[in-house]
Coordinates of C-alpha atoms in Angstrom, one line a residue:
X1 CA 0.0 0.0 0.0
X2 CA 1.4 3.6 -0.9
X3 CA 1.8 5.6 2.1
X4 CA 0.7 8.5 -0.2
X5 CA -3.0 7.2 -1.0
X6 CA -4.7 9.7 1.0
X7 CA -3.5 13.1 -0.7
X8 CA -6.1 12.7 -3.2
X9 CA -8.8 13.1 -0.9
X10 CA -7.4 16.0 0.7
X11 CA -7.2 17.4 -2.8
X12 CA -10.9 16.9 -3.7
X13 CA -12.0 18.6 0.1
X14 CA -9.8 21.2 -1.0
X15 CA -11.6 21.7 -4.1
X16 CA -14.8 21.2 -2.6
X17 CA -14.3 24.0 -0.3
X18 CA -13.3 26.5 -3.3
X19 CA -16.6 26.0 -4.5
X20 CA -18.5 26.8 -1.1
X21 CA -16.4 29.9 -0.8
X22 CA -16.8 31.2 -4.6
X23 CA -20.7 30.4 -3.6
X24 CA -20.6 32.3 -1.0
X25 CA -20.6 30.3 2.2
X26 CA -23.7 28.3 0.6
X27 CA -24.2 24.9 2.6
X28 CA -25.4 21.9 0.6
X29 CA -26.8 20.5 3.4
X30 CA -24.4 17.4 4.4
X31 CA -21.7 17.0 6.8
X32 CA -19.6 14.3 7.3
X33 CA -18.9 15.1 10.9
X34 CA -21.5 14.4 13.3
X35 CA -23.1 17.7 15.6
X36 CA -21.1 17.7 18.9
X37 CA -23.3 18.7 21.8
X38 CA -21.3 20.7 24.4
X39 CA -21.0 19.0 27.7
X40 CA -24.2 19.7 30.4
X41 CA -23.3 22.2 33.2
X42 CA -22.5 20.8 36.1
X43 CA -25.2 21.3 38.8
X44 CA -22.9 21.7 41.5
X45 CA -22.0 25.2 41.4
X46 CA -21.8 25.9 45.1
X47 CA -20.8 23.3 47.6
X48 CA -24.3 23.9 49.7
X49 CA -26.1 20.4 49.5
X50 CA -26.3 19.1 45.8
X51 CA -24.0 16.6 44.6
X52 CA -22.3 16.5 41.3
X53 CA -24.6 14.2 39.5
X54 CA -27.5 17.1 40.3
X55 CA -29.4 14.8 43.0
X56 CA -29.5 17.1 46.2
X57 CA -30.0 16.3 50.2
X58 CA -33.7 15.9 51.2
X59 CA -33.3 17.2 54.6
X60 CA -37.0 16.6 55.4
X61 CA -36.8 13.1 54.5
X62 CA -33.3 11.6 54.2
X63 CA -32.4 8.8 52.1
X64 CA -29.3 6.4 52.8
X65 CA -26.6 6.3 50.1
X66 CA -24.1 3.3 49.7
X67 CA -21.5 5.3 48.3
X68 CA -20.4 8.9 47.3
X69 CA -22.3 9.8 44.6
X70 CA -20.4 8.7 40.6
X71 CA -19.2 9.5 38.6
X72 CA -17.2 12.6 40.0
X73 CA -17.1 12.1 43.1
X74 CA -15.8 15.8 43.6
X75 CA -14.3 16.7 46.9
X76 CA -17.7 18.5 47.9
X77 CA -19.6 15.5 47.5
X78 CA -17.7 13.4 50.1
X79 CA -18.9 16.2 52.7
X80 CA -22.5 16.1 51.4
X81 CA -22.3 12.9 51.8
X82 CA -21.5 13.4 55.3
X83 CA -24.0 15.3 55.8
X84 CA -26.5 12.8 54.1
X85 CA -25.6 10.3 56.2
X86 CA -25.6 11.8 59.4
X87 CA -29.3 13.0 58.9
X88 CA -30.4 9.8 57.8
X89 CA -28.5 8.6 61.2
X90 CA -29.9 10.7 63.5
X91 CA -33.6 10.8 62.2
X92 CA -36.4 9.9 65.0
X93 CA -37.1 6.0 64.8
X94 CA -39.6 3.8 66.7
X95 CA -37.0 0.6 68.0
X96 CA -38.9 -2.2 69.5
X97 CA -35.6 -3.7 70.7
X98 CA -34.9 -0.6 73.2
X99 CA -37.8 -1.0 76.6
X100 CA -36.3 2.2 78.1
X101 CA -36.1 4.6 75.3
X102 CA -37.8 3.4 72.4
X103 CA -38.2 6.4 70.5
X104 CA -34.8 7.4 69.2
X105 CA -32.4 8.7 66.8
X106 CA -31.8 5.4 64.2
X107 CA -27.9 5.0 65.2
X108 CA -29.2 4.2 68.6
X109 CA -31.2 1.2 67.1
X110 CA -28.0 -0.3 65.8
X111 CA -26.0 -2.9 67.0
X112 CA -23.9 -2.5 70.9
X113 CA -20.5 -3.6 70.8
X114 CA -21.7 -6.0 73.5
X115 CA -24.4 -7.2 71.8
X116 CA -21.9 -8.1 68.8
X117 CA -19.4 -9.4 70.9
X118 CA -19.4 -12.1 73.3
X119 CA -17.2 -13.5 75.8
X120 CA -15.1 -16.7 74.5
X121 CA -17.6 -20.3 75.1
X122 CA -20.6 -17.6 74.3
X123 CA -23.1 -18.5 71.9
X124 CA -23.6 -17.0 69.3
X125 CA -26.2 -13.8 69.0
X126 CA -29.3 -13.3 68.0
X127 CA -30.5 -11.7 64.7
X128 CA -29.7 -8.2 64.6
X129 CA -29.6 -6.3 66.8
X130 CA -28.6 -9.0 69.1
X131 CA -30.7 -7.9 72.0
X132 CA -31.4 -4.8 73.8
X133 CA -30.2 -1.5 72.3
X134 CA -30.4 0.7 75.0
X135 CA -27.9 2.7 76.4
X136 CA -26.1 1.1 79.3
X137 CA -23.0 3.2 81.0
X138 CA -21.7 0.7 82.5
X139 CA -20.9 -0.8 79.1
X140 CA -19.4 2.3 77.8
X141 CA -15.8 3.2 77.1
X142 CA -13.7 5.8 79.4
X143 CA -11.0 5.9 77.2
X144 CA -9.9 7.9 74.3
X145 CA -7.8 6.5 71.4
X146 CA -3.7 6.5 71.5
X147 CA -1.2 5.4 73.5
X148 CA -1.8 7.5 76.6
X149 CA -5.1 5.5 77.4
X150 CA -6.6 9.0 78.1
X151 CA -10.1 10.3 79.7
X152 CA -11.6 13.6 78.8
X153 CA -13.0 15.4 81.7
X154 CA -15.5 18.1 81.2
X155 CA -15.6 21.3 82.5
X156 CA -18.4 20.2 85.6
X157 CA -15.3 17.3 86.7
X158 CA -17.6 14.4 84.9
X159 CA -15.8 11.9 82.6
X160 CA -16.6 12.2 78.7
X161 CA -17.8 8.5 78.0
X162 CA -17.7 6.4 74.5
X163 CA -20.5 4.4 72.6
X164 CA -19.7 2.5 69.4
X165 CA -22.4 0.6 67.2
X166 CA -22.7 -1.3 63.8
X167 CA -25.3 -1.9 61.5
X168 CA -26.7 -5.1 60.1
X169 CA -24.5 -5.5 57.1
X170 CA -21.6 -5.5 59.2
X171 CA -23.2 -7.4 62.9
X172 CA -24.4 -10.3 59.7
X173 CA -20.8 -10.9 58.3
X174 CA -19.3 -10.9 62.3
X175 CA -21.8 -13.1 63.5
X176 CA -22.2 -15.1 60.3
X177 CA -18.4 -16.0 59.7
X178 CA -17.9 -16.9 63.9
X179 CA -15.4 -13.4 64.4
X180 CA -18.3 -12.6 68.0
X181 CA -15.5 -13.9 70.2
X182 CA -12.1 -13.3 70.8
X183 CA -10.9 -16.4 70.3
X184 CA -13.1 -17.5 67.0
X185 CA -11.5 -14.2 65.8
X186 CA -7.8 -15.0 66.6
X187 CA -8.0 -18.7 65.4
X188 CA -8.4 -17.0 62.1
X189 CA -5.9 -14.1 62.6
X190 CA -3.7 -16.7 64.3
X191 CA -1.5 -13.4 66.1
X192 CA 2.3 -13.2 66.0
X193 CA 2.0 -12.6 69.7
X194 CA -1.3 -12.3 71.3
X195 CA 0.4 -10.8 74.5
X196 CA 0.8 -7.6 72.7
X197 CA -1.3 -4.9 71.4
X198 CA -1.7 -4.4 67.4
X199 CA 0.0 -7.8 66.8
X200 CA 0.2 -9.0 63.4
X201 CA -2.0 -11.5 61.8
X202 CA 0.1 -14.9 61.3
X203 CA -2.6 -15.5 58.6
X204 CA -1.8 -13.6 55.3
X205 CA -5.3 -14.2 54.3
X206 CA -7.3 -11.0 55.1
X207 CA -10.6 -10.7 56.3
X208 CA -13.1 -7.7 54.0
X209 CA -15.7 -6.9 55.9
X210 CA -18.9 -5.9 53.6
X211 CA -18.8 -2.8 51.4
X212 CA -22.7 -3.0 50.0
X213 CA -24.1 -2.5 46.7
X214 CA -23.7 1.1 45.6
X215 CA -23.3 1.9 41.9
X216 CA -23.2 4.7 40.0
X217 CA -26.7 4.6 38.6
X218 CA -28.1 3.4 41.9
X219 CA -27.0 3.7 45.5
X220 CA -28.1 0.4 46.7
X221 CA -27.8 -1.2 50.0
X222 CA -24.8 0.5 52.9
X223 CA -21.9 -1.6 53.5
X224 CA -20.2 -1.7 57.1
X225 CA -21.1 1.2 58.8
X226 CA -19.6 2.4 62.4
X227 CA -20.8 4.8 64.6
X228 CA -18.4 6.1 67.4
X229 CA -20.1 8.5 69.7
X230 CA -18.9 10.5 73.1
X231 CA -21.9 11.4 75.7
X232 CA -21.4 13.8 78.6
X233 CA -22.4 12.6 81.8
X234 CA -25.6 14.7 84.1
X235 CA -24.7 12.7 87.6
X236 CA -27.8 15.1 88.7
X237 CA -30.2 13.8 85.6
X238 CA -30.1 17.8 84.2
X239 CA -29.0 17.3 80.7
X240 CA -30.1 19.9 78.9
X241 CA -32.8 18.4 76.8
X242 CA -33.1 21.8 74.8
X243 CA -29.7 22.2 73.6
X244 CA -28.5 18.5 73.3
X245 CA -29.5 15.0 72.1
X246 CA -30.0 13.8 75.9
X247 CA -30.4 9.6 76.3
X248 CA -32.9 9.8 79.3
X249 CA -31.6 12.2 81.7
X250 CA -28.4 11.1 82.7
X251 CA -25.8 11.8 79.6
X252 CA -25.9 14.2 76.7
X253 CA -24.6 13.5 72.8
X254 CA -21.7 15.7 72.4
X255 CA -19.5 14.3 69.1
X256 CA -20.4 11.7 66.7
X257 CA -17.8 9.7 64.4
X258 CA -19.2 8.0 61.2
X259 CA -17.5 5.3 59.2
X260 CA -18.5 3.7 56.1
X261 CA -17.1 1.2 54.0
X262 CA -18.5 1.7 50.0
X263 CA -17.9 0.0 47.0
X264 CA -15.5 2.4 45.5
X265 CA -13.8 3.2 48.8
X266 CA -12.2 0.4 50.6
X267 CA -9.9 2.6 53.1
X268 CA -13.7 3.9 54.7
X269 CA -15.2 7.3 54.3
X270 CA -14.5 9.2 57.8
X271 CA -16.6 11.8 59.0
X272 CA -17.0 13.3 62.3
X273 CA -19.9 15.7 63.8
X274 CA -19.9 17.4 67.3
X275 CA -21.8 19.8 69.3
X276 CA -21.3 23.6 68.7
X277 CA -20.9 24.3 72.5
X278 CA -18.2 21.8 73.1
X279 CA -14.6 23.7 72.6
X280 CA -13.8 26.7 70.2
X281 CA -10.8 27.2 67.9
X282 CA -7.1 27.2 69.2
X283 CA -6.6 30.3 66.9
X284 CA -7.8 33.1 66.1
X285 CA -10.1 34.3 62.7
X286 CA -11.9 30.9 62.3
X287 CA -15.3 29.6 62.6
X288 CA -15.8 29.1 66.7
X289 CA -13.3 31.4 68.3
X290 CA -12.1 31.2 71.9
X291 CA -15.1 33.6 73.5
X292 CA -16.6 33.5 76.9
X293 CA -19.3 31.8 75.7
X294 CA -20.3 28.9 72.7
X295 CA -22.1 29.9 69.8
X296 CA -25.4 28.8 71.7
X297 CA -25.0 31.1 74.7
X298 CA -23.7 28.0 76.8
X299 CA -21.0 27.5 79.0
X300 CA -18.6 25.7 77.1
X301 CA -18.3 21.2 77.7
X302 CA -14.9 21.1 77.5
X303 CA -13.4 24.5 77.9
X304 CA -13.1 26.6 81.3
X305 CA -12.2 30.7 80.1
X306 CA -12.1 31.0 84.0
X307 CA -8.4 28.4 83.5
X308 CA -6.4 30.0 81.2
X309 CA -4.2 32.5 81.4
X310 CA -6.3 35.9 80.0
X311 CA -4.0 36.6 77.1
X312 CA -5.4 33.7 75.5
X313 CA -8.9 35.9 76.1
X314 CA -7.3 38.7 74.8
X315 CA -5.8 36.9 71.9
X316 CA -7.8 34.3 70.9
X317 CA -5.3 31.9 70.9
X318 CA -4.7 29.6 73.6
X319 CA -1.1 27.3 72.5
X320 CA -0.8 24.0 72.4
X321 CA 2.9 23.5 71.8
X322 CA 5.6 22.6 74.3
X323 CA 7.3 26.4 73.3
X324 CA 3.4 27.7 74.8
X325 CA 1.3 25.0 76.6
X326 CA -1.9 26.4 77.4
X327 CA -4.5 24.1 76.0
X328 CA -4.8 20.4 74.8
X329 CA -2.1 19.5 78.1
X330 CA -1.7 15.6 79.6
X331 CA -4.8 15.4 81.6
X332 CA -2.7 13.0 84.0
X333 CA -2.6 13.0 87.5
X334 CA -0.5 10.9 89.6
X335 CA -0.8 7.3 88.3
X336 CA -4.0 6.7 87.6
X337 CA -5.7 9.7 87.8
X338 CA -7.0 12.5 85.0
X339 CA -8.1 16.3 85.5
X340 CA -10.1 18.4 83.3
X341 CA -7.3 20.5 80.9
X342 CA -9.1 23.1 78.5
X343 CA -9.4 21.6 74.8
X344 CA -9.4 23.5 71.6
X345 CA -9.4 22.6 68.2
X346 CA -6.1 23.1 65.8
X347 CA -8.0 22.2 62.3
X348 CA -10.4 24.6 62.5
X349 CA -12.5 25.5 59.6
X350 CA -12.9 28.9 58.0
X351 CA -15.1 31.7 59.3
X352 CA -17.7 33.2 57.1
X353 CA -20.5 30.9 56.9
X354 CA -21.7 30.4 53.5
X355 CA -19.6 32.9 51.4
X356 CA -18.7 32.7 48.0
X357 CA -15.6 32.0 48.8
X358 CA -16.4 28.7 51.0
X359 CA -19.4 27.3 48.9
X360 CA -16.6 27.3 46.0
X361 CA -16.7 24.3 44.2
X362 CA -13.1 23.6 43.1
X363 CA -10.6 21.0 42.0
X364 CA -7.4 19.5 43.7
X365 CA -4.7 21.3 42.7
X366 CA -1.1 21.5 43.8
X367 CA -2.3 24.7 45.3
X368 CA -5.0 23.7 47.2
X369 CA -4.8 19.5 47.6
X370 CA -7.7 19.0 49.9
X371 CA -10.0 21.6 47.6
X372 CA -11.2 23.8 49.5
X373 CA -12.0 21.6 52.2
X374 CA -12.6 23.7 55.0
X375 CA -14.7 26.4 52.7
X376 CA -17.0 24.0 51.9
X377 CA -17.8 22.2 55.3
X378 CA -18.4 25.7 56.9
X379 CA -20.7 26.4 53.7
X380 CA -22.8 23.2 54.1
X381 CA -22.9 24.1 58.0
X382 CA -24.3 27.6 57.4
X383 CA -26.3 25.7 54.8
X384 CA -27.6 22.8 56.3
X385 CA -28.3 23.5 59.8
X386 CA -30.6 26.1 60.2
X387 CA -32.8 23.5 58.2
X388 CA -32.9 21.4 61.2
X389 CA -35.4 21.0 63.5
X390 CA -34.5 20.9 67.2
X391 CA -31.5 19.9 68.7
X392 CA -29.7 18.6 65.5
X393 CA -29.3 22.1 64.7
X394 CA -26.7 22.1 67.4
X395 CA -24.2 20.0 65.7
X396 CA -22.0 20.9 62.8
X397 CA -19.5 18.6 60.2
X398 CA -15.8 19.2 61.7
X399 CA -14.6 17.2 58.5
X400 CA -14.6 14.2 56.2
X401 CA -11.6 11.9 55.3
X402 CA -11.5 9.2 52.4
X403 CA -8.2 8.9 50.1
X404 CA -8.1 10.0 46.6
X405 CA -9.3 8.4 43.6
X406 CA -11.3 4.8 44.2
X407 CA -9.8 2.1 46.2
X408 CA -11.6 -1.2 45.8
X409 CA -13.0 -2.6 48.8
X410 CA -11.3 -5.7 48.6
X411 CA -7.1 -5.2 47.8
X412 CA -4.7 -4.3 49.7
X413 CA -3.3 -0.8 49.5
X414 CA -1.0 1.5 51.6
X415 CA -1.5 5.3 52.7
X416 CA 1.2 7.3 52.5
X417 CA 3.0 9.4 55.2
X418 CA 0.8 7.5 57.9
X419 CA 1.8 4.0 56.9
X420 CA 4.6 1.6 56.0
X421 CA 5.4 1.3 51.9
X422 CA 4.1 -1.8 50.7
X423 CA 6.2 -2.8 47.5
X424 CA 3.6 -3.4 44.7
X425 CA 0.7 -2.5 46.5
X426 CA -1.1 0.9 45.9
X427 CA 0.1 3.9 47.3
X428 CA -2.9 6.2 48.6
X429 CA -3.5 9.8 49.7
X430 CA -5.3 10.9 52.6
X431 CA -7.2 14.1 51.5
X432 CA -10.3 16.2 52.6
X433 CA -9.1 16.6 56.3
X434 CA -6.1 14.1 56.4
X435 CA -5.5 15.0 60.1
X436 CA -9.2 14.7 61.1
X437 CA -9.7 14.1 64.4
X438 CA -12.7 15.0 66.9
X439 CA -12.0 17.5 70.2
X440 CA -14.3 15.1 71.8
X441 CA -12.8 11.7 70.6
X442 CA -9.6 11.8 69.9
X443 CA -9.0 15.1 71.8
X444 CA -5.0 14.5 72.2
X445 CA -4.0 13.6 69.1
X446 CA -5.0 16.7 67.3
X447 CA -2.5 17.8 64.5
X448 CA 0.2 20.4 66.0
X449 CA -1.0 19.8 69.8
X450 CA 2.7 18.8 70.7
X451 CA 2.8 20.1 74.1
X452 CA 1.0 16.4 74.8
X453 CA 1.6 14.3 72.3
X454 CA 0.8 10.4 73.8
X455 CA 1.9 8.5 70.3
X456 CA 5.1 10.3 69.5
X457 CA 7.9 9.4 68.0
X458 CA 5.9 7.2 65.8
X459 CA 3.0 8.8 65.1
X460 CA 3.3 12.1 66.4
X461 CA 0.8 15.0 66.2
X462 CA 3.2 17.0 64.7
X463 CA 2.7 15.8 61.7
X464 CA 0.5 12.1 62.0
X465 CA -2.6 12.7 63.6
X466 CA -5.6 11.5 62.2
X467 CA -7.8 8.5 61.3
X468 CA -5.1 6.5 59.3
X469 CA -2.7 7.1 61.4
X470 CA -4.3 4.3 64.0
X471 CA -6.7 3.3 61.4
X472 CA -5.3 1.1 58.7
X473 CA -5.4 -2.1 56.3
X474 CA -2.5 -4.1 58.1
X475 CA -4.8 -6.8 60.1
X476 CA -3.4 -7.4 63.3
X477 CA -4.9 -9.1 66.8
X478 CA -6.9 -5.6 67.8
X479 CA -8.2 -4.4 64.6
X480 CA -8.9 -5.7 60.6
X481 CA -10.0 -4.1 57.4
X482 CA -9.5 -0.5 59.3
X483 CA -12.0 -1.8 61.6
X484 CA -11.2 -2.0 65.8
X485 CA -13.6 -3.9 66.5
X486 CA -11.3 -6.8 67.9
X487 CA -9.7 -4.2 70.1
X488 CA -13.0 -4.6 72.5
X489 CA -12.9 -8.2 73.4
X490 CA -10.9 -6.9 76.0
X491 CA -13.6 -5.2 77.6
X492 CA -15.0 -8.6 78.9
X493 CA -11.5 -9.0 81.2
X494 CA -11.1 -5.2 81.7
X495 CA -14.3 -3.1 81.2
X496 CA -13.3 0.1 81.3
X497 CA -16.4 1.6 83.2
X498 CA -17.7 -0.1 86.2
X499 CA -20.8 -1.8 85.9
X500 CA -24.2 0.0 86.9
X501 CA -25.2 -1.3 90.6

């Protein structure tokens, strides 16, 4: 074949086109390429509630979603998402499976840890929920996350208290494959050293726990789902019903942690809610700054202006590294003990509400990684809440982590900067709010708090904190799949609140 054949053609379309011009711009009416229609505008022009593929949040009457909305997945949707899901969470259900408080929000109706779990020689549970849902303190956690094995005081001398659940997709697969007791659970790990905290599996095999059926022309059922919550405790049964989600009299919702696994996003999608009157910003300019006062005219949970020194007043700062220690201190007393410190948050989020420049919808760049993050969260907050009707107004998005690009729910992969390399596995970034972490939850390892800093060298909050830095796919005797669930079959030798007489 001549590698010249085509010239002719070109000649004749040259010709052709003489004509046309000599005619006059005349069309003869055919075309041999086909119309191209210009691409639709995307709906998402402010980051204020509508996703990407134009379907929008229904506060009124929320709808679960089993993954962040495709194709985009823009940054802004992975905090609508948020959003989405914490509505759907926290909407008023009847639970026949709580005798005390059966009229709830719907993350109370999930699955206990102790109704999961059981005690090795146990039988296995019941159908979900495994039993009673109600809230029992004396089956809660007193102890944060980290290596410090830390409690939070509050501001009245009461210690902050911890509730995690599961839903049915996740207490099915536990339950289903024998991983309810600790030692069903390490006969499959088979731990290096069961002695030892975060122990490696012996077993290479690795357990995926279920990621549900979202697509992207139909969000389908939710995969694993965790809720992690913190509860201040009334001693005198006043909590304030009117400014807080109160369980009975006796302790008050003050943060919320959501976890979901998808089908596009096998690391999890983090996000993390809490109370506007628990602690304000550690510096000044941002959304909730250091004032006398929350935002709702309240004393603040977790902060005492009446303890710090009155520059921080003045300023509105209040530091929280070793070269300044003023807030976010070791809250340890002797051996045992713990005392209330004031806590502020470092990752703050921008002030201005729902301005033009937060509601931006924007890309990753090298300038801007996490896409205007912050802006956006503050925009669906300003957005979002004022929608609400009673106490949920009280409680605002403090950030959503996920890695970017998909991950599927069932490979291996590494993150990088809070992980290990694995050769030939992927390498994924933590974006969004890489350092998330919750003032009520994870109060001392907060990104920059240095002056207390429980899981340096190693993980230091310098520059580690965050979900993925405890969080990750390495399964190991106390936690699998990025799930620590393992971690509380050690409640049953140690509970870590005394039981209720």
């Amino acid at each position: 074949m001549h590698p010249f054949t085509p010239r002719p053609t070109v000649r004749r379309l040259a010709k052709s086109s003489l004509v046309l011009m000599a005619l006059g711009g005349l069309s003869l009416g055919c075309t041999d390429d086909p119309k191209v229609e210009p691409p639709p505008p995307n709906p998402q022009t402010l980051c204020s509630g509508t996703f990407s593929d134009g379907t929008s949040i229904d506060v009124a009457n929320p709808q679960p979603l089993g993954d962040v909305p495709l194709p985009e997945q823009s940054f802004c949707d992975f905090h609508t998402f948020a959003w989405n899901q914490f509505l759907y969470l926290t909407q008023t259900v009847q639970d026949p499976n709580d005798p005390v408080f059966p009229t709830k929000p719907r993350f109370l109706s999930y699955a206990p840890w102790y109704n999961m779990l059981q005690p090795n020689g146990a039988a296995a549970p019941g159908a979900f929920p495994g039993g009673a849902t109600t809230l029992q303190v004396g089956k809660l956690d007193n102890k944060q996350a980290g290596g410090g094995q830390d409690e939070l005081i509050d501001v009245s001398g009461n210690t902050v208290l911890y509730d995690i659940r599961f839903n049915a997709p996740m207490y099915d697969f536990i339950v289903g494959q024998n991983y309810f007791t600790q030692a069903d659970y390490y006969a499959f790990c088979q731990p290096t050293d069961p002695g030892q905290p975060f122990t490696a599996c012996g077993n290479t095999e690795q357990l995926w726990l279920p990621w549900g059926s979202g697509t992207p022309t139909s969000m389908g059922s939710m995969g694993s789902v965790e809720v992690k919550t913190a509860w201040r405790q009334f001693p005198a049964n006043d909590c304030p019903a009117s400014q807080m989600y109160c369980a009975g009299s006796g302790l008050g919702l003050i943060a919320l942690h959501i976890a979901q696994k998808t089908p596009t996003h096998g690391e999890w999608v983090w996000a993390s809610f809490e109370h506007l009157g628990n602690t304000p910003d550690c510096a000044a300019g941002s959304s909730t700054p250091i004032a006398p006062q929350s935002p709702l005219g309240t004393p603040w949970a977790l902060f005492d202006p009446a303890k710090v020194p009155a520059s921080v007043m003045e300023t509105k700062t209040c530091g929280v590294t070793a070269a300044n220690p003023q807030c976010n201190l070791d809250p340890h007393v002797g051996t045992s003990g713990f005392q209330q410190v004031n806590v502020c948050r470092t990752d703050a989020l921008p002030a201005g509400g729902a301005s033009a420049a937060n509601c931006a919808v924007v890309g990753s760049s090298t300038q801007d990684p996490n896409a205007n993050s912050g802006g956006n969260v503050s925009c669906l907050n300003a957005t979002l809440r004022p929608k609400l009707a009673g106490v949920w107004q009280n409680y605002q998005l403090i950030g959503t982590l996920w890695t970017k690009g998909t991950q599927p729910p069932d490979q291996d992969f590494w993150i990088s900067l809070f992980q290990s390399a694995k050769p030939g596995l992927p390498e994924k970034t933590a974006v969004g709010f890489p350092n998330l972490a919750n003032s009520a939850l994870e109060t001392y390892l907060q990104i920059g708090s240095t002056a207390y800093d429980p899981n340096a060298p190693g993980l230091s909050n310098a520059n580690k904190a965050g979900c993925f830095g405890c969080h990750n796919p390495a399964a190991q005797d106390s936690d699998t799949d990025l799930s620590h669930f393992p971690s509380k079959f050690n409640d049953f030798q140690s509970p870590r609140v005394p039981a209720e007489p």
